[in-house]
């Protein structure tokens, strides 16, 4: 891509006069493997972004960075930006696509109308639909075959027992997350200390390519045990890649990228999701591990489960061991 783009101060310029970029690239890359193309494009994207960010810092004197847009969803680029010596802080929101344009427009208008009034930061991203327990009970009675066991009002201690025993549990509880990542309320959770968990979930549950990695959810107070994060950046939305510690390579092996042992953490504070936090604490008490594998609750190629009906359908069409559906725990018949 170097013949096409270059950084000039605070601008990124298109420098190739060729109007037919599609056929030009097709001709140049037709003999290359897809993974080689992807790797080269990733390296180029990291180089051009870090050069541009460095120039912006030098030009403005501003070293605290906020990133949005489609490129901000590339966690490897964010990791490279985070590691720039001049960057003091980096915040990447939960969703940088078109769905957040309205939020930015609202912020911009508010600043114009009330320039002296500050807006309180968003405390969490659980802004989507939720379902009440009576409705969930009726849906379970209608949609779930009778051979599966249903436990009402299960404790987090019981769910933690399942996870400690290497069972894979889907969690569809409370309000759905806003943004590109599942952050515990529409998630598949599993113990990550056994590397074989990656293949189990990819083959039998997500049904996706073997090389696609997973990510961890980590207790805030255990972040230094697992993350190499000298600037102590927060990552509540799984939007920044980081290097892992030796302990993470033991405790969270199945939630690390298999190529380089990096991870894309969701760092969880109690105030952001008390019930999910309590589940992780119960799991920690049983295992000594302060994190879990966390991946979106869906089959490959399908949207993340939102409703109880979608959750039950996905449970039945996969090899999930259990489904925590608001006030009910559904256990698969053995």
Coordinates of C-alpha atoms in Angstrom, one line a residue:
X1 CA 0.0 0.0 0.0
X2 CA 3.0 2.3 0.2
X3 CA 2.6 3.6 -3.4
X4 CA -0.9 4.7 -2.5
X5 CA -0.8 6.4 0.9
X6 CA 1.6 8.5 2.8
X7 CA 1.7 10.7 5.9
X8 CA 2.2 14.4 5.5
X9 CA 2.2 16.2 8.9
X10 CA -1.3 15.7 10.3
X11 CA -2.7 14.5 7.0
X12 CA -2.8 11.1 5.3
X13 CA -2.6 11.6 1.5
X14 CA -3.6 9.4 -1.4
X15 CA -0.6 9.6 -3.7
X16 CA -1.2 7.2 -6.6
X17 CA -2.8 8.7 -9.7
X18 CA -4.2 5.3 -10.7
X19 CA -8.0 5.6 -10.6
X20 CA -8.6 1.9 -10.9
X21 CA -7.1 0.9 -7.5
X22 CA -9.0 -2.5 -7.4
X23 CA -7.5 -3.9 -10.6
X24 CA -4.2 -2.4 -9.8
X25 CA -4.0 -4.2 -6.5
X26 CA -5.4 -7.4 -7.9
X27 CA -2.6 -7.5 -10.5
X28 CA 0.0 -6.7 -7.9
X29 CA -1.2 -9.3 -5.3
X30 CA -2.7 -12.1 -7.4
X31 CA 0.2 -14.4 -6.7
X32 CA 0.2 -13.8 -3.0
X33 CA -1.4 -15.9 -0.2
X34 CA -4.3 -14.3 1.6
X35 CA -2.6 -14.5 5.0
X36 CA 0.5 -12.8 3.5
X37 CA -1.6 -10.0 2.1
X38 CA -3.4 -9.6 5.5
X39 CA -0.1 -9.6 7.4
X40 CA 1.4 -7.0 5.1
X41 CA -1.6 -4.8 5.2
X42 CA -1.6 -5.0 9.0
X43 CA 2.0 -4.0 9.2
X44 CA 1.5 -1.1 6.9
X45 CA -1.6 0.1 8.8
X46 CA 0.4 0.0 12.1
X47 CA 3.2 2.0 10.5
X48 CA 1.1 4.7 8.9
X49 CA -1.1 5.1 11.9
X50 CA 1.7 5.4 14.4
X51 CA 3.5 7.9 12.2
X52 CA 0.4 10.0 11.9
X53 CA -0.4 9.9 15.7
X54 CA 3.2 10.9 16.4
X55 CA 3.0 13.8 14.1
X56 CA -0.3 14.9 15.6
X57 CA 1.2 14.8 19.1
X58 CA 4.2 16.9 18.0
X59 CA 2.0 19.4 16.2
X60 CA -0.6 19.8 19.0
X61 CA 1.2 19.0 22.2
X62 CA -1.7 16.7 23.1
X63 CA -0.6 13.3 24.3
X64 CA -3.9 11.8 25.5
X65 CA -5.4 10.0 22.6
X66 CA -9.1 9.1 21.9
X67 CA -9.7 6.8 19.0
X68 CA -12.8 6.1 17.0
X69 CA -13.8 5.0 13.5
X70 CA -13.4 1.6 11.9
X71 CA -9.6 1.5 12.3
X72 CA -10.0 1.9 16.0
X73 CA -11.4 -1.6 16.2
X74 CA -8.0 -2.9 15.1
X75 CA -6.5 -3.9 18.5
X76 CA -3.0 -4.4 17.1
X77 CA -2.9 -0.9 15.8
X78 CA -4.1 0.4 19.1
X79 CA -1.4 -1.6 20.8
X80 CA 1.2 0.0 18.6
X81 CA -0.2 3.5 19.3
X82 CA -0.3 2.7 23.1
X83 CA 3.4 1.8 23.0
X84 CA 4.5 5.1 21.4
X85 CA 6.8 6.9 23.9
X86 CA 4.9 10.2 23.5
X87 CA 1.5 8.7 24.2
X88 CA 0.4 9.2 27.8
X89 CA -3.1 7.8 27.6
X90 CA -5.3 6.0 25.1
X91 CA -9.0 5.6 25.2
X92 CA -10.8 3.5 22.6
X93 CA -14.6 3.4 22.8
X94 CA -16.8 0.3 22.7
X95 CA -17.9 0.8 19.1
X96 CA -16.2 2.9 16.5
X97 CA -18.5 2.3 13.5
X98 CA -21.4 4.2 12.0
X99 CA -23.6 3.3 14.9
X100 CA -21.7 5.7 17.1
X101 CA -22.0 8.7 14.8
X102 CA -25.2 9.8 16.5
X103 CA -23.4 9.8 19.9
X104 CA -20.6 12.0 18.6
X105 CA -23.1 14.4 17.0
X106 CA -25.0 14.7 20.3
X107 CA -21.7 15.4 22.1
X108 CA -20.7 18.0 19.6
X109 CA -24.1 19.8 19.7
X110 CA -24.1 19.8 23.5
X111 CA -20.6 21.3 23.6
X112 CA -21.8 24.1 21.2
X113 CA -24.9 24.8 23.3
X114 CA -23.4 24.4 26.8
X115 CA -19.6 24.9 26.4
X116 CA -19.1 25.2 30.2
X117 CA -21.0 22.1 31.2
X118 CA -19.2 18.8 31.3
X119 CA -20.9 15.5 30.4
X120 CA -20.5 12.7 32.9
X121 CA -18.5 9.8 31.4
X122 CA -20.5 6.7 30.4
X123 CA -20.3 4.2 33.3
X124 CA -21.0 1.1 31.3
X125 CA -22.2 -0.1 27.9
X126 CA -25.2 -2.2 29.0
X127 CA -27.7 -0.1 27.2
X128 CA -29.7 -2.7 25.2
X129 CA -32.8 -4.8 25.8
X130 CA -33.5 -6.7 29.0
X131 CA -36.2 -9.3 29.7
X132 CA -38.2 -9.8 32.9
X133 CA -38.3 -13.1 34.7
X134 CA -41.9 -14.0 34.1
X135 CA -41.5 -13.6 30.4
X136 CA -38.3 -15.7 30.4
X137 CA -40.1 -18.5 32.3
X138 CA -42.9 -18.6 29.7
X139 CA -40.3 -18.7 26.9
X140 CA -38.4 -21.5 28.5
X141 CA -41.6 -23.5 28.9
X142 CA -42.4 -23.0 25.2
X143 CA -39.0 -23.3 23.5
X144 CA -36.9 -25.7 25.6
X145 CA -37.3 -29.5 25.3
X146 CA -38.3 -31.1 28.6
X147 CA -35.2 -33.4 28.9
X148 CA -33.0 -30.4 29.9
X149 CA -32.7 -29.5 33.5
X150 CA -33.8 -26.0 34.6
X151 CA -32.6 -24.5 38.0
X152 CA -34.4 -21.4 39.2
X153 CA -32.4 -18.6 40.9
X154 CA -29.0 -20.3 40.6
X155 CA -26.2 -18.8 42.7
X156 CA -23.0 -17.5 41.2
X157 CA -21.3 -20.1 43.3
X158 CA -23.1 -22.9 41.4
X159 CA -22.2 -21.3 38.0
X160 CA -18.6 -20.9 39.2
X161 CA -18.5 -24.6 40.0
X162 CA -19.5 -25.4 36.4
X163 CA -16.8 -23.1 35.0
X164 CA -14.1 -24.4 37.4
X165 CA -15.0 -27.9 36.1
X166 CA -14.2 -26.8 32.5
X167 CA -17.9 -26.5 31.5
X168 CA -18.7 -23.9 28.9
X169 CA -21.5 -21.6 30.0
X170 CA -23.4 -19.0 28.0
X171 CA -24.6 -16.0 29.9
X172 CA -27.6 -14.0 28.7
X173 CA -28.4 -11.8 31.7
X174 CA -29.7 -8.2 32.1
X175 CA -29.3 -5.5 29.5
X176 CA -27.5 -6.4 26.3
X177 CA -24.2 -4.7 25.5
X178 CA -23.9 -1.8 23.1
X179 CA -21.0 -2.0 20.7
X180 CA -18.9 -4.5 18.9
X181 CA -17.9 -6.7 21.8
X182 CA -19.8 -9.0 24.1
X183 CA -18.9 -7.9 27.6
X184 CA -20.4 -10.6 29.8
X185 CA -24.2 -10.1 29.4
X186 CA -24.4 -11.9 26.1
X187 CA -21.3 -14.0 26.3
X188 CA -19.9 -17.5 26.3
X189 CA -17.7 -18.0 29.3
X190 CA -15.1 -20.7 30.0
X191 CA -12.1 -21.6 32.1
X192 CA -9.0 -20.6 30.0
X193 CA -6.2 -22.4 31.8
X194 CA -6.4 -25.4 29.4
X195 CA -5.3 -24.5 25.8
X196 CA -7.6 -27.3 24.4
X197 CA -10.6 -25.1 25.4
X198 CA -9.9 -23.0 22.3
X199 CA -10.5 -26.0 20.0
X200 CA -13.5 -27.2 22.0
X201 CA -15.3 -23.9 21.6
X202 CA -14.3 -23.4 18.0
X203 CA -15.2 -26.9 16.8
X204 CA -18.3 -27.7 18.9
X205 CA -19.9 -24.4 19.8
X206 CA -18.8 -21.4 17.6
X207 CA -18.0 -23.6 14.6
X208 CA -15.5 -21.3 13.1
X209 CA -11.9 -21.5 11.8
X210 CA -9.3 -23.0 14.3
X211 CA -7.0 -20.0 14.1
X212 CA -9.5 -17.4 15.3
X213 CA -8.5 -16.4 18.9
X214 CA -10.5 -15.6 22.0
X215 CA -10.1 -12.9 24.6
X216 CA -10.3 -12.8 28.4
X217 CA -12.4 -10.9 30.9
X218 CA -10.1 -10.0 33.9
X219 CA -10.9 -8.7 37.4
X220 CA -9.6 -5.1 37.7
X221 CA -7.5 -6.0 40.8
X222 CA -5.8 -8.8 39.0
X223 CA -4.8 -6.8 35.9
X224 CA -1.2 -6.4 36.9
X225 CA -0.9 -10.2 37.3
X226 CA -1.9 -10.8 33.7
X227 CA -1.1 -7.7 31.6
X228 CA 2.1 -6.0 30.6
X229 CA 0.7 -2.5 30.8
X230 CA 3.3 0.0 32.0
X231 CA 1.1 3.0 31.4
X232 CA -1.7 1.4 33.4
X233 CA -4.2 2.0 30.6
X234 CA -7.8 0.9 31.2
X235 CA -9.4 -1.5 28.7
X236 CA -13.0 -2.0 29.8
X237 CA -14.3 -2.7 26.3
X238 CA -11.8 -5.2 24.7
X239 CA -10.5 -2.6 22.3
X240 CA -6.7 -2.6 23.1
X241 CA -4.2 -5.4 22.5
X242 CA -1.6 -6.0 25.2
X243 CA 1.3 -8.4 26.0
X244 CA 0.7 -11.1 28.6
X245 CA 2.7 -12.0 31.7
X246 CA 4.0 -15.5 32.4
X247 CA 1.1 -16.1 34.8
X248 CA -1.4 -15.2 32.1
X249 CA 0.2 -17.8 29.8
X250 CA -0.7 -20.3 32.5
X251 CA -4.1 -19.0 33.8
X252 CA -5.5 -17.6 30.6
X253 CA -3.8 -19.7 27.9
X254 CA -7.0 -20.4 25.8
X255 CA -7.8 -16.6 25.8
X256 CA -4.4 -15.5 24.3
X257 CA -3.6 -15.1 20.7
X258 CA -1.8 -18.4 19.7
X259 CA 0.8 -16.6 17.5
X260 CA 2.3 -14.2 20.0
X261 CA 0.5 -14.7 23.4
X262 CA -1.0 -11.2 23.2
X263 CA -4.5 -10.6 24.6
X264 CA -7.5 -8.3 24.2
X265 CA -8.7 -7.8 27.7
X266 CA -12.0 -6.7 29.2
X267 CA -10.9 -5.3 32.5
X268 CA -13.9 -5.5 34.8
X269 CA -14.6 -3.3 37.8
X270 CA -17.3 -4.1 40.3
X271 CA -19.2 -0.9 39.7
X272 CA -19.6 -1.6 35.9
X273 CA -21.3 -5.0 36.3
X274 CA -21.7 -6.1 40.0
X275 CA -23.4 -9.5 39.2
X276 CA -20.8 -10.5 36.6
X277 CA -18.0 -9.3 38.9
X278 CA -19.3 -11.5 41.7
X279 CA -19.3 -14.5 39.4
X280 CA -15.6 -13.9 38.5
X281 CA -14.8 -13.5 42.2
X282 CA -16.6 -16.8 43.0
X283 CA -14.6 -18.5 40.2
X284 CA -11.4 -16.9 41.5
X285 CA -12.0 -18.3 45.0
X286 CA -12.4 -21.8 43.6
X287 CA -9.4 -21.8 41.2
X288 CA -7.1 -18.9 42.1
X289 CA -7.6 -17.6 38.5
X290 CA -8.8 -14.0 38.2
X291 CA -10.2 -14.2 34.7
X292 CA -12.3 -16.2 32.2
X293 CA -12.4 -16.7 28.4
X294 CA -15.1 -14.5 27.1
X295 CA -16.5 -14.7 23.6
X296 CA -19.7 -13.5 22.0
X297 CA -22.8 -15.6 22.5
X298 CA -23.6 -16.7 18.9
X299 CA -22.8 -19.3 16.3
X300 CA -20.2 -18.2 13.6
X301 CA -21.8 -16.0 11.0
X302 CA -24.9 -15.2 13.1
X303 CA -25.6 -12.0 15.2
X304 CA -25.0 -12.0 18.9
X305 CA -28.0 -13.4 20.8
X306 CA -30.3 -10.8 22.1
X307 CA -33.6 -12.4 23.2
X308 CA -34.4 -15.4 25.3
X309 CA -35.7 -17.2 22.2
X310 CA -32.4 -16.6 20.3
X311 CA -30.4 -17.7 23.4
X312 CA -32.3 -21.0 23.7
X313 CA -32.1 -21.7 20.0
X314 CA -28.3 -21.2 20.0
X315 CA -28.0 -23.4 23.1
X316 CA -29.9 -26.2 21.4
X317 CA -27.9 -25.9 18.1
X318 CA -24.5 -26.0 19.8
X319 CA -22.7 -28.1 22.4
X320 CA -22.8 -25.6 25.2
X321 CA -22.9 -27.3 28.6
X322 CA -25.2 -24.7 30.2
X323 CA -27.1 -21.5 29.6
X324 CA -27.6 -18.9 32.3
X325 CA -30.7 -17.0 31.2
X326 CA -31.5 -14.3 33.7
X327 CA -33.0 -16.1 36.7
X328 CA -32.6 -19.6 35.3
X329 CA -29.8 -22.0 34.7
X330 CA -30.4 -24.5 31.9
X331 CA -28.2 -27.6 32.0
X332 CA -27.8 -29.9 28.9
X333 CA -29.0 -33.4 29.3
X334 CA -25.9 -35.7 29.6

